[in-house]
CSV table of C-alpha atoms and ligand atoms in Angstrom, one decimal:
chain,number,residue,atom,x,y,z
O,1,MET,CA,-0.2,0.0,-0.4
O,2,ILE,CA,1.1,3.2,-0.5
O,3,GLU,CA,1.7,5.7,2.4
O,4,GLN,CA,-1.2,7.8,2.7
O,5,ILE,CA,0.5,11.0,2.7
O,6,ARG,CA,0.1,14.3,0.9
O,7,ARG,CA,4.2,15.5,0.1
O,8,LEU,CA,5.2,17.4,-2.6
O,9,VAL,CA,9.4,17.4,-3.1
O,10,THR,CA,9.3,19.4,-5.8
O,11,ASP,CA,7.5,21.8,-7.9
O,12,ILE,CA,4.5,20.2,-9.6
O,13,PRO,CA,5.1,18.9,-12.6
O,14,GLY,CA,8.6,18.2,-11.6
O,15,PRO,CA,11.2,18.2,-13.7
O,16,ARG,CA,10.8,14.1,-14.6
O,17,SER,CA,7.2,15.7,-15.5
O,18,VAL,CA,8.1,18.6,-17.6
O,19,GLN,CA,9.8,16.5,-19.1
O,20,MET,CA,7.6,13.7,-20.3
O,21,ALA,CA,4.9,16.9,-21.2
O,22,GLU,CA,7.5,17.4,-24.0
O,23,ARG,CA,7.4,13.6,-25.4
O,24,LYS,CA,4.0,14.2,-25.0
O,25,LYS,CA,3.7,17.7,-27.1
O,26,SER,CA,5.9,15.9,-30.1
O,27,CYS,CA,3.3,12.8,-30.2
O,28,VAL,CA,-0.1,13.1,-28.9
O,29,ALA,CA,-2.4,15.4,-30.3
O,30,ASN,CA,-3.1,19.1,-29.1
O,31,GLY,CA,-6.7,17.8,-28.7
O,32,VAL,CA,-6.0,15.3,-25.3
O,33,ALA,CA,-6.2,18.3,-23.6
O,34,THR,CA,-4.2,17.2,-19.8
O,35,THR,CA,-6.5,19.1,-16.6
O,36,LEU,CA,-2.2,18.8,-14.8
O,37,PRO,CA,0.3,17.2,-16.4
O,38,VAL,CA,2.1,15.6,-13.4
O,39,TYR,CA,2.2,11.9,-14.6
O,40,VAL,CA,1.5,9.0,-12.6
O,41,GLU,CA,3.5,6.2,-11.9
O,42,ARG,CA,1.7,4.4,-8.8
O,43,ALA,CA,-1.6,5.2,-7.2
O,44,GLY,CA,-3.8,3.7,-4.6
O,45,GLY,CA,-5.6,4.7,-1.0
O,46,GLY,CA,-6.3,8.2,-1.8
O,47,VAL,CA,-3.2,9.3,-3.4
O,48,LEU,CA,-0.9,9.4,-6.5
O,49,VAL,CA,2.2,9.5,-6.7
O,50,ASP,CA,3.8,10.5,-9.5
O,51,VAL,CA,6.9,10.1,-11.5
O,52,ASP,CA,8.6,13.2,-9.0
O,53,GLY,CA,8.6,11.2,-6.0
O,54,ASN,CA,5.5,13.7,-5.4
O,55,HIS,CA,2.2,12.4,-3.1
O,56,LEU,CA,-0.7,13.8,-4.0
O,57,ILE,CA,-4.3,13.9,-2.5
O,58,ASP,CA,-6.7,12.2,-5.3
O,59,LEU,CA,-10.1,14.2,-5.1
O,60,GLY,CA,-11.2,13.7,-8.8
O,61,SER,CA,-10.8,8.8,-9.0
O,62,GLY,CA,-9.7,10.3,-12.8
O,63,ILE,CA,-13.4,10.9,-13.5
O,64,ALA,CA,-15.5,9.3,-11.3
O,65,VAL,CA,-14.1,6.3,-11.5
O,66,THR,CA,-11.7,4.6,-9.3
O,67,THR,CA,-14.2,5.0,-7.1
O,68,VAL,CA,-13.1,1.1,-5.2
O,69,GLY,CA,-9.4,3.0,-5.0
O,70,ASN,CA,-6.8,2.4,-8.1
O,71,SER,CA,-6.0,-1.0,-7.7
O,72,ALA,CA,-7.7,-1.9,-5.6
O,73,PRO,CA,-6.9,-5.4,-4.1
O,74,ALA,CA,-10.1,-7.1,-5.3
O,75,VAL,CA,-9.7,-5.7,-8.2
O,76,ALA,CA,-6.1,-6.1,-9.0
O,77,ARG,CA,-6.6,-9.6,-8.0
O,78,ARG,CA,-9.4,-10.8,-9.6
O,79,VAL,CA,-7.7,-8.6,-13.0
O,80,HIS,CA,-4.6,-10.9,-12.5
O,81,GLU,CA,-5.9,-13.8,-12.8
O,82,GLN,CA,-8.1,-13.5,-15.4
O,83,VAL,CA,-5.4,-12.6,-17.9
O,84,ASP,CA,-3.4,-15.3,-17.2
O,85,ALA,CA,-6.5,-17.2,-18.4
O,86,PHE,CA,-7.3,-15.6,-21.3
O,87,THR,CA,-7.9,-12.0,-22.5
O,88,HIS,CA,-10.2,-12.2,-25.0
O,89,THR,CA,-12.5,-14.6,-27.2
O,90,CYS,CA,-15.5,-12.3,-28.1
O,91,PHE,CA,-18.0,-12.6,-26.3
O,92,MET,CA,-20.2,-12.6,-29.2
O,93,VAL,CA,-17.8,-15.9,-31.0
O,94,THR,CA,-17.4,-17.7,-27.4
O,95,PRO,CA,-18.8,-16.1,-24.8
O,96,TYR,CA,-17.3,-16.7,-21.0
O,97,GLU,CA,-18.9,-16.7,-16.9
O,98,GLY,CA,-17.7,-13.3,-16.2
O,99,TYR,CA,-19.7,-11.8,-19.0
O,100,VAL,CA,-23.0,-13.4,-17.8
O,101,GLU,CA,-22.3,-12.6,-13.7
O,102,VAL,CA,-21.8,-9.0,-15.0
O,103,CYS,CA,-24.7,-8.7,-15.9
O,104,GLU,CA,-26.4,-10.4,-13.0
O,105,ALA,CA,-24.8,-9.0,-10.8
O,106,LEU,CA,-26.8,-5.4,-12.1
O,107,ALA,CA,-29.8,-7.4,-12.5
O,108,GLU,CA,-29.4,-7.5,-8.8
O,109,LEU,CA,-27.9,-3.9,-8.8
O,110,THR,CA,-30.1,-1.5,-10.4
O,111,PRO,CA,-33.3,0.5,-9.4
O,112,GLY,CA,-36.4,-1.7,-9.0
O,113,ASP,CA,-37.0,-5.8,-9.2
O,114,HIS,CA,-38.9,-6.3,-12.5
O,115,ALA,CA,-36.6,-9.0,-14.7
O,116,LYS,CA,-34.1,-6.9,-16.4
O,117,LYS,CA,-31.0,-7.2,-18.5
O,118,SER,CA,-28.2,-6.1,-19.6
O,119,ALA,CA,-26.1,-5.5,-22.7
O,120,LEU,CA,-21.4,-4.7,-22.4
O,121,PHE,CA,-19.4,-2.1,-23.9
O,122,ASN,CA,-16.4,-0.1,-23.7
O,123,SER,CA,-17.3,3.5,-22.7
O,124,GLY,CA,-19.6,5.3,-21.7
O,125,ALA,CA,-20.6,6.9,-25.7
O,126,GLU,CA,-20.8,3.5,-26.6
O,127,ALA,CA,-23.6,2.3,-23.6
O,128,VAL,CA,-25.8,6.0,-24.1
O,129,GLU,CA,-25.6,4.9,-28.0
O,130,ASN,CA,-26.5,1.9,-27.4
O,131,ALA,CA,-29.6,2.3,-25.5
O,132,VAL,CA,-30.9,5.5,-27.7
O,133,LYS,CA,-31.2,1.9,-30.0
O,134,ILE,CA,-32.4,-0.6,-28.0
O,135,ALA,CA,-35.9,2.1,-27.1
O,136,ARG,CA,-35.8,3.2,-30.6
O,137,VAL,CA,-36.5,0.0,-31.8
O,138,ALA,CA,-39.0,-1.2,-28.8
O,139,THR,CA,-40.5,1.7,-29.2
O,140,GLY,CA,-40.8,1.8,-32.8
O,141,LYS,CA,-40.1,5.7,-32.9
O,142,ASP,CA,-36.8,8.0,-33.3
O,143,ALA,CA,-37.2,11.1,-31.0
O,144,VAL,CA,-34.7,11.7,-28.7
O,145,ALA,CA,-34.9,14.0,-25.9
O,146,VAL,CA,-32.2,15.8,-23.6
O,147,PHE,CA,-31.8,18.2,-21.2
O,148,ASP,CA,-29.7,21.7,-20.3
O,149,HIS,CA,-26.1,21.2,-19.6
O,150,ALA,CA,-27.0,18.0,-20.7
O,151,TYR,CA,-23.1,15.3,-21.0
O,152,HIS,CA,-23.2,12.0,-22.7
O,153,GLY,CA,-19.9,11.6,-24.0
O,154,ARG,CA,-17.9,12.7,-27.0
O,155,THR,CA,-19.9,10.2,-30.2
O,156,ASN,CA,-21.8,11.4,-33.4
O,157,LEU,CA,-25.1,11.1,-31.8
O,158,THR,CA,-24.3,11.8,-27.8
O,159,MET,CA,-22.1,15.0,-29.2
O,160,ALA,CA,-26.0,15.2,-30.2
O,161,MET,CA,-26.8,14.4,-27.4
O,162,THR,CA,-24.8,16.9,-25.1
O,163,ALA,CA,-25.2,20.6,-24.4
O,164,LYS,CA,-21.9,22.5,-24.7
O,165,ASN,CA,-20.1,23.2,-27.4
O,166,MET,CA,-16.8,24.2,-26.2
O,167,PRO,CA,-15.0,21.8,-26.1
O,168,TYR,CA,-17.0,18.8,-27.4
O,169,LYS,CA,-19.3,20.2,-29.6
O,170,ASN,CA,-17.0,22.6,-32.0
O,171,GLY,CA,-16.2,22.2,-35.7
O,172,PHE,CA,-17.4,18.9,-35.2
O,173,GLY,CA,-21.2,18.8,-37.0
O,174,PRO,CA,-23.0,18.1,-38.7
O,175,PHE,CA,-24.7,15.9,-35.7
O,176,ALA,CA,-27.3,13.1,-35.7
O,177,GLY,CA,-31.1,14.7,-36.1
O,178,GLU,CA,-33.8,13.6,-34.3
O,179,VAL,CA,-31.7,14.8,-30.3
O,180,TYR,CA,-34.0,17.9,-28.6
O,181,ARG,CA,-33.0,19.4,-25.3
O,182,ALA,CA,-35.9,20.5,-23.1
O,183,PRO,CA,-35.0,22.6,-19.1
O,184,MET,CA,-33.3,21.6,-16.9
O,185,SER,CA,-34.4,21.6,-13.1
O,186,TYR,CA,-31.6,23.5,-11.3
O,187,PRO,CA,-32.6,25.2,-8.6
O,188,LEU,CA,-29.9,28.0,-8.3
O,189,ARG,CA,-30.7,29.0,-10.9
O,190,ASP,CA,-34.3,29.1,-12.1
O,191,GLY,CA,-35.7,28.6,-8.3
O,192,LEU,CA,-38.5,26.2,-9.4
O,193,ASP,CA,-39.7,23.0,-7.1
O,194,GLY,CA,-39.3,19.7,-8.7
O,195,ALA,CA,-43.1,19.2,-10.0
O,196,THR,CA,-42.9,23.1,-11.3
O,197,ALA,CA,-39.5,22.0,-13.7
O,198,ALA,CA,-41.1,19.1,-14.5
O,199,ALA,CA,-43.8,20.5,-16.0
O,200,ARG,CA,-41.9,23.2,-17.5
O,201,ALA,CA,-40.1,20.7,-19.2
O,202,ILE,CA,-43.1,18.2,-20.5
O,203,ASP,CA,-44.6,20.9,-21.9
O,204,VAL,CA,-41.1,21.7,-23.8
O,205,LEU,CA,-41.3,17.8,-25.3
O,206,ASP,CA,-45.0,18.0,-25.3
O,207,LYS,CA,-45.6,20.4,-27.5
O,208,GLN,CA,-41.9,20.5,-29.5
O,209,VAL,CA,-41.6,16.7,-30.1
O,210,GLY,CA,-45.0,15.0,-29.3
O,211,ALA,CA,-44.3,12.3,-26.7
O,212,ALA,CA,-46.1,10.4,-30.3
O,213,ASN,CA,-42.4,11.1,-31.5
O,214,LEU,CA,-40.6,9.9,-28.7
O,215,ALA,CA,-38.6,7.4,-28.1
O,216,CYS,CA,-36.6,8.2,-25.3
O,217,VAL,CA,-36.0,10.7,-22.7
O,218,VAL,CA,-32.1,10.7,-21.2
O,219,ILE,CA,-31.3,12.0,-18.2
O,220,GLU,CA,-28.0,11.8,-15.6
O,221,PRO,CA,-29.9,12.3,-12.2
O,222,ILE,CA,-27.7,14.4,-11.3
O,223,GLN,CA,-25.5,15.4,-13.7
O,224,GLY,CA,-21.8,15.2,-14.1
O,225,GLU,CA,-19.6,17.6,-16.9
O,226,GLY,CA,-22.7,20.1,-16.6
O,227,GLY,CA,-22.1,20.9,-13.4
O,228,PHE,CA,-23.0,18.5,-10.8
O,229,VAL,CA,-26.7,20.1,-11.2
O,230,ALA,CA,-29.2,18.5,-9.0
O,231,PRO,CA,-33.1,18.6,-10.3
O,232,ALA,CA,-35.3,19.5,-7.3
O,233,PRO,CA,-37.0,16.4,-4.6
O,234,GLY,CA,-39.4,15.9,-7.2
O,235,PHE,CA,-38.9,16.9,-11.3
O,236,LEU,CA,-37.4,13.2,-12.0
O,237,PRO,CA,-39.9,11.5,-10.2
O,238,ALA,CA,-42.8,13.0,-12.5
O,239,LEU,CA,-40.5,13.2,-15.3
O,240,ALA,CA,-40.5,9.0,-15.2
O,241,GLN,CA,-44.6,8.8,-14.4
O,242,TRP,CA,-45.0,11.1,-17.1
O,243,CYS,CA,-42.9,9.1,-19.3
O,244,SER,CA,-44.3,5.6,-18.6
O,245,ALA,CA,-48.0,7.3,-19.1
O,246,ASN,CA,-47.1,7.9,-22.9
O,247,ASP,CA,-44.7,5.3,-24.7
O,248,VAL,CA,-41.5,6.4,-23.7
O,249,VAL,CA,-38.3,5.0,-22.8
O,250,PHE,CA,-37.4,6.8,-19.3
O,251,VAL,CA,-33.3,6.3,-19.5
O,252,ALA,CA,-31.1,7.2,-16.5
O,253,ASP,CA,-27.9,8.1,-17.6
O,254,GLU,CA,-25.9,6.5,-14.5
O,255,ILE,CA,-22.1,6.6,-16.1
O,256,GLN,CA,-21.6,9.3,-13.6
O,257,THR,CA,-23.6,8.9,-11.0
O,258,GLY,CA,-23.5,5.0,-10.6
O,259,PHE,CA,-21.7,2.2,-8.0
O,260,CYS,CA,-22.2,4.8,-4.7
O,261,ARG,CA,-21.2,7.4,-5.6
O,262,THR,CA,-24.1,9.5,-4.3
O,263,GLY,CA,-24.3,7.3,-1.0
O,264,ASP,CA,-26.9,5.0,-3.0
O,265,TRP,CA,-25.7,2.6,-5.4
O,266,PHE,CA,-28.0,4.7,-7.7
O,267,ALA,CA,-28.1,8.0,-7.5
O,268,CYS,CA,-32.0,7.4,-9.0
O,269,ASP,CA,-32.4,5.4,-5.1
O,270,HIS,CA,-32.2,8.5,-3.7
O,271,GLU,CA,-36.7,9.2,-4.7
O,272,GLY,CA,-37.8,5.6,-5.6
O,273,VAL,CA,-37.3,6.5,-9.1
O,274,VAL,CA,-37.4,3.7,-11.2
O,275,PRO,CA,-35.8,4.2,-15.1
O,276,ASP,CA,-37.0,1.5,-17.8
O,277,LEU,CA,-33.1,1.4,-18.5
O,278,VAL,CA,-29.6,2.5,-17.3
O,279,THR,CA,-26.5,3.1,-18.3
O,280,THR,CA,-23.4,3.0,-16.6
O,281,ALA,CA,-20.2,3.4,-17.2
O,282,LYS,CA,-17.5,5.0,-15.0
O,283,GLY,CA,-17.0,3.2,-11.8
O,284,ILE,CA,-18.0,-0.2,-12.1
O,285,ALA,CA,-14.9,-2.1,-12.8
O,286,GLY,CA,-12.6,0.0,-11.0
O,287,GLY,CA,-10.3,1.7,-13.7
O,288,LEU,CA,-10.7,-0.9,-17.0
O,289,PRO,CA,-13.6,-0.1,-19.6
O,290,LEU,CA,-16.5,-1.3,-19.8
O,291,ALA,CA,-19.8,0.4,-20.0
O,292,ALA,CA,-23.8,-1.7,-19.9
O,293,VAL,CA,-26.6,-0.7,-20.4
O,294,THR,CA,-29.6,-2.8,-18.2
O,295,GLY,CA,-33.0,-2.2,-18.1
O,296,ARG,CA,-36.8,-4.2,-18.6
O,297,ALA,CA,-36.1,-7.4,-20.2
O,298,GLU,CA,-39.3,-6.8,-22.4
O,299,LEU,CA,-37.2,-3.7,-23.9
O,300,MET,CA,-33.6,-5.4,-24.2
O,301,ASP,CA,-35.2,-8.2,-25.2
O,302,ALA,CA,-36.6,-6.6,-28.8
O,303,VAL,CA,-33.3,-6.2,-30.5
O,304,HIS,CA,-33.1,-8.9,-32.7
O,305,ALA,CA,-29.9,-11.7,-32.5
O,306,GLY,CA,-26.6,-9.5,-33.2
O,307,GLY,CA,-27.9,-6.3,-33.1
O,308,LEU,CA,-26.1,-5.3,-30.5
O,309,GLY,CA,-22.5,-6.1,-29.1
O,310,GLY,CA,-19.2,-5.5,-30.6
O,311,THR,CA,-16.0,-7.0,-30.3
O,312,TYR,CA,-14.5,-5.8,-27.0
O,313,GLY,CA,-17.7,-5.4,-25.2
O,314,GLY,CA,-17.3,-6.5,-21.4
O,315,ASN,CA,-14.2,-8.0,-22.7
O,316,PRO,CA,-13.3,-10.4,-19.7
O,317,ILE,CA,-10.4,-8.5,-18.0
O,318,ALA,CA,-12.6,-5.7,-17.5
O,319,CYS,CA,-15.9,-7.7,-16.9
O,320,ALA,CA,-13.0,-9.8,-13.9
O,321,ALA,CA,-12.4,-6.4,-12.6
O,322,ALA,CA,-16.2,-5.4,-11.8
O,323,LEU,CA,-16.1,-8.2,-10.9
O,324,GLY,CA,-13.8,-7.0,-7.7
O,325,ALA,CA,-15.1,-3.9,-7.9
O,326,ILE,CA,-18.7,-4.9,-6.9
O,327,GLU,CA,-17.0,-7.4,-4.6
O,328,GLU,CA,-15.5,-4.3,-2.5
O,329,MET,CA,-18.7,-2.0,-2.9
O,330,ARG,CA,-20.5,-4.6,-1.2
O,331,SER,CA,-17.4,-6.1,1.6
O,332,ALA,CA,-16.1,-2.2,2.3
O,333,ASP,CA,-20.0,-1.0,2.5
O,334,LEU,CA,-18.8,1.9,-0.3
O,335,VAL,CA,-22.4,2.6,0.2
O,336,GLY,CA,-22.4,3.8,3.3
O,337,ARG,CA,-18.8,5.4,3.4
O,338,ALA,CA,-20.0,7.5,0.6
O,339,ARG,CA,-22.7,9.1,3.1
O,340,GLU,CA,-19.9,10.1,5.3
O,341,VAL,CA,-17.6,11.5,2.6
O,342,GLY,CA,-20.4,13.3,1.3
O,343,GLU,CA,-20.8,14.6,4.9
O,344,LEU,CA,-17.1,15.3,5.9
O,345,MET,CA,-16.9,17.6,2.2
O,346,ARG,CA,-20.3,19.0,2.6
O,347,THR,CA,-19.8,20.4,6.3
O,348,ARG,CA,-15.9,21.3,5.3
O,349,LEU,CA,-17.1,23.1,2.0
O,350,GLU,CA,-20.3,24.8,3.6
O,351,LYS,CA,-17.6,26.5,6.1
O,352,ILE,CA,-15.9,27.7,2.9
O,353,ALA,CA,-19.0,29.4,1.6
O,354,ALA,CA,-19.3,30.6,4.9
O,355,GLU,CA,-17.0,32.3,5.0
O,356,HIS,CA,-16.4,32.8,0.4
O,357,PRO,CA,-19.6,34.8,-0.8
O,358,VAL,CA,-17.8,33.8,-4.0
O,359,VAL,CA,-19.3,30.4,-2.7
O,360,ALA,CA,-23.2,30.2,-4.0
O,361,GLU,CA,-24.4,27.0,-3.3
O,362,VAL,CA,-22.4,23.7,-2.0
O,363,ARG,CA,-24.7,21.0,-4.1
O,364,GLY,CA,-24.4,17.5,-4.8
O,365,ARG,CA,-25.0,14.1,-3.6
O,366,GLY,CA,-22.8,12.1,-1.0
O,367,ALA,CA,-18.7,11.3,-2.2
O,368,MET,CA,-20.8,14.0,-5.2
O,369,THR,CA,-20.4,16.7,-4.1
O,370,ALA,CA,-19.6,20.7,-5.6
O,371,ILE,CA,-20.0,24.2,-4.8
O,372,GLU,CA,-20.0,26.9,-8.4
O,373,LEU,CA,-19.0,29.6,-8.4
O,374,CYS,CA,-20.6,33.0,-9.0
O,375,GLU,CA,-20.0,37.3,-8.4
O,376,PRO,CA,-20.7,37.6,-5.4
O,377,GLY,CA,-25.2,37.7,-4.3
O,378,THR,CA,-25.5,36.9,-7.9
O,379,THR,CA,-25.5,34.4,-10.3
O,380,THR,CA,-23.9,35.8,-12.6
O,381,PRO,CA,-20.5,32.8,-13.0
O,382,ASP,CA,-17.3,32.6,-12.2
O,383,PRO,CA,-14.9,30.4,-13.7
O,384,ALA,CA,-11.8,33.1,-13.0
O,385,ARG,CA,-11.9,32.0,-9.3
O,386,ALA,CA,-12.6,28.2,-9.9
O,387,ALA,CA,-9.7,28.5,-12.7
O,388,ALA,CA,-7.1,30.1,-9.1
O,389,VAL,CA,-8.4,28.3,-6.9
O,390,SER,CA,-7.5,25.1,-9.1
O,391,ALA,CA,-4.3,26.5,-9.5
O,392,HIS,CA,-3.2,27.1,-6.3
O,393,CYS,CA,-4.7,23.5,-5.4
O,394,HIS,CA,-2.9,21.6,-8.1
O,395,ALA,CA,0.4,22.9,-6.9
O,396,GLN,CA,-0.5,21.8,-4.0
O,397,GLY,CA,0.1,18.4,-4.4
O,398,VAL,CA,-5.0,18.3,-4.7
O,399,VAL,CA,-5.9,16.9,-7.4
O,400,THR,CA,-8.9,18.8,-8.1
O,401,LEU,CA,-11.5,19.3,-10.7
O,402,THR,CA,-14.0,21.7,-12.6
O,403,CYS,CA,-16.9,21.3,-14.5
O,404,GLY,CA,-19.6,23.0,-15.9
O,405,THR,CA,-21.3,25.5,-18.4
O,406,TRP,CA,-19.9,28.1,-17.2
O,407,GLY,CA,-16.9,26.6,-16.0
O,408,ASN,CA,-17.1,27.8,-12.7
O,409,VAL,CA,-18.2,24.5,-10.6
O,410,PHE,CA,-15.7,22.7,-8.6
O,411,ARG,CA,-16.5,19.3,-8.0
O,412,PHE,CA,-14.8,16.5,-5.3
O,413,LEU,CA,-15.3,12.7,-6.2
O,414,PRO,CA,-12.9,11.2,-4.1
O,415,PRO,CA,-11.6,7.6,-4.5
O,416,LEU,CA,-13.9,5.4,-1.5
O,417,ALA,CA,-10.6,4.2,-0.4
O,418,ILE,CA,-9.2,7.9,1.4
O,419,SER,CA,-9.4,8.3,4.7
O,420,ASP,CA,-10.3,10.8,6.3
O,421,THR,CA,-7.0,12.4,7.7
O,422,LEU,CA,-6.6,12.9,4.0
O,423,LEU,CA,-9.6,14.4,2.8
O,424,GLU,CA,-9.6,16.8,5.8
O,425,GLU,CA,-5.8,18.1,5.3
O,426,ALA,CA,-6.8,18.8,1.1
O,427,PHE,CA,-10.2,20.2,2.2
O,428,ASP,CA,-7.4,22.9,4.4
O,429,VAL,CA,-6.1,23.2,1.1
O,430,VAL,CA,-8.7,24.4,-1.0
O,431,ALA,CA,-9.9,26.3,2.4
O,432,GLU,CA,-6.5,27.5,1.4
O,433,ALA,CA,-7.1,28.3,-1.4
O,434,PHE,CA,-9.7,30.3,-1.3
O,435,ALA,CA,-7.9,32.7,1.4
O,436,VAL,CA,-5.7,33.4,-0.3
O,437,THR,CA,-7.0,34.1,-4.5
O,438,ALA,CA,-9.8,36.2,-2.7
M,501,PLP,C1,-19.0,10.5,-18.9
M,501,PLP,C2,-20.0,9.9,-18.9
M,501,PLP,C3,-20.5,10.4,-20.3
M,501,PLP,C4,-19.4,9.1,-21.6
M,501,PLP,O1,-18.9,8.1,-20.7
M,501,PLP,P1,-17.1,8.0,-22.1
M,501,PLP,O2,-17.0,6.5,-21.2
M,501,PLP,O3,-16.5,9.2,-20.9
M,501,PLP,O4,-17.5,7.5,-23.8
M,501,PLP,C5,-22.0,9.8,-20.2
M,501,PLP,N1,-23.0,9.9,-19.6
M,501,PLP,C6,-21.9,11.0,-18.3
M,501,PLP,C7,-23.1,11.1,-17.1
M,501,PLP,C8,-21.3,10.8,-17.8
M,501,PLP,O5,-20.4,11.3,-17.2
């Protein structure tokens, strides 16, 4: 186990990282940008160790992926066993048990106790695309509804579904058609209760698309890249109910929120919402590329044999990793741990908010918590302050991420393997970052 401390032995980034960044410049496309160019050598618990020997505290989990921690023992053990047994056959050619076991676990863990089936893929975007394919076949309809500030990926269809132009869409069109955008519930900015916000969104869908044309509504129960926007209570249940009454497939994109992150197995559990289809990825496999669509058996089975799949989808090593991650989530009660981490973070962030009026709101749930920075007393975004706070945290060896349509949201996604001591220290640095940039 890596020593669970923050320790800086060079500037950040250090000389060896700077050298590697030079090499990157000569051979990696500039379009692939990095948030914090420290090159990582080892990682575990709540710590990343870079090539210069600096120990950094991880508050990002590689964007909500290493929920169980980096190289979590149960993941590493199962991956090693699988690599030694076989690395690939293609499930569509000669199948293997791990894939089936992951689908069994998904049926058990995702919201609702109806009959469920799954299909496995490599990335979140691929899962979202396949959820749309399934919804279209199952309903015989074409249109797809998404929301303001949504993020669903970077492939052609999912770019169309993603809201933010820069950097995700700019210049990459034309985009897939039949994608319609409805207003999201964003309590800080619209001041609406959940029922009113849902009525507003449903009116747009009803009048501008028509339920008769709508195959599915796709929504992140708490938005990720779009700013950790948590809809007002009642918004998701009202939308789900409207979908069910109108033969519209309700798809919860739980790629960022799923697998213990929000203090439930899935964010939909919080309000007892049962989606027709759920997309998962990120936290599912402790860092190996795996994604899934899980849903009502009759919807999933609407697709003809051979209509779903892919060369690598549900690769045996990724499935072994997922089974290890799920084992760890269960045995270490990471749902409970996410709630504890959430409480600690909220306490620290509310204290910062009380001292710094630039913090317009503390929001999110569990280990998916954020603060939105606005000019004091307004909702005018302050991305410059977010960048300054971020830069200070990075220089002090705390890996933090920003997000949001205006880039003014500071988000916290620590691995759940992090200790309270390390978390407290990280938030000391965040508090200091607000003080020195005031
Ligand atoms: C990250 C993300 C995606 C895309 O996943 P990739 O694996 O990057 O393709 C889709 N939806 C949500 C909510 C995400 O957070």
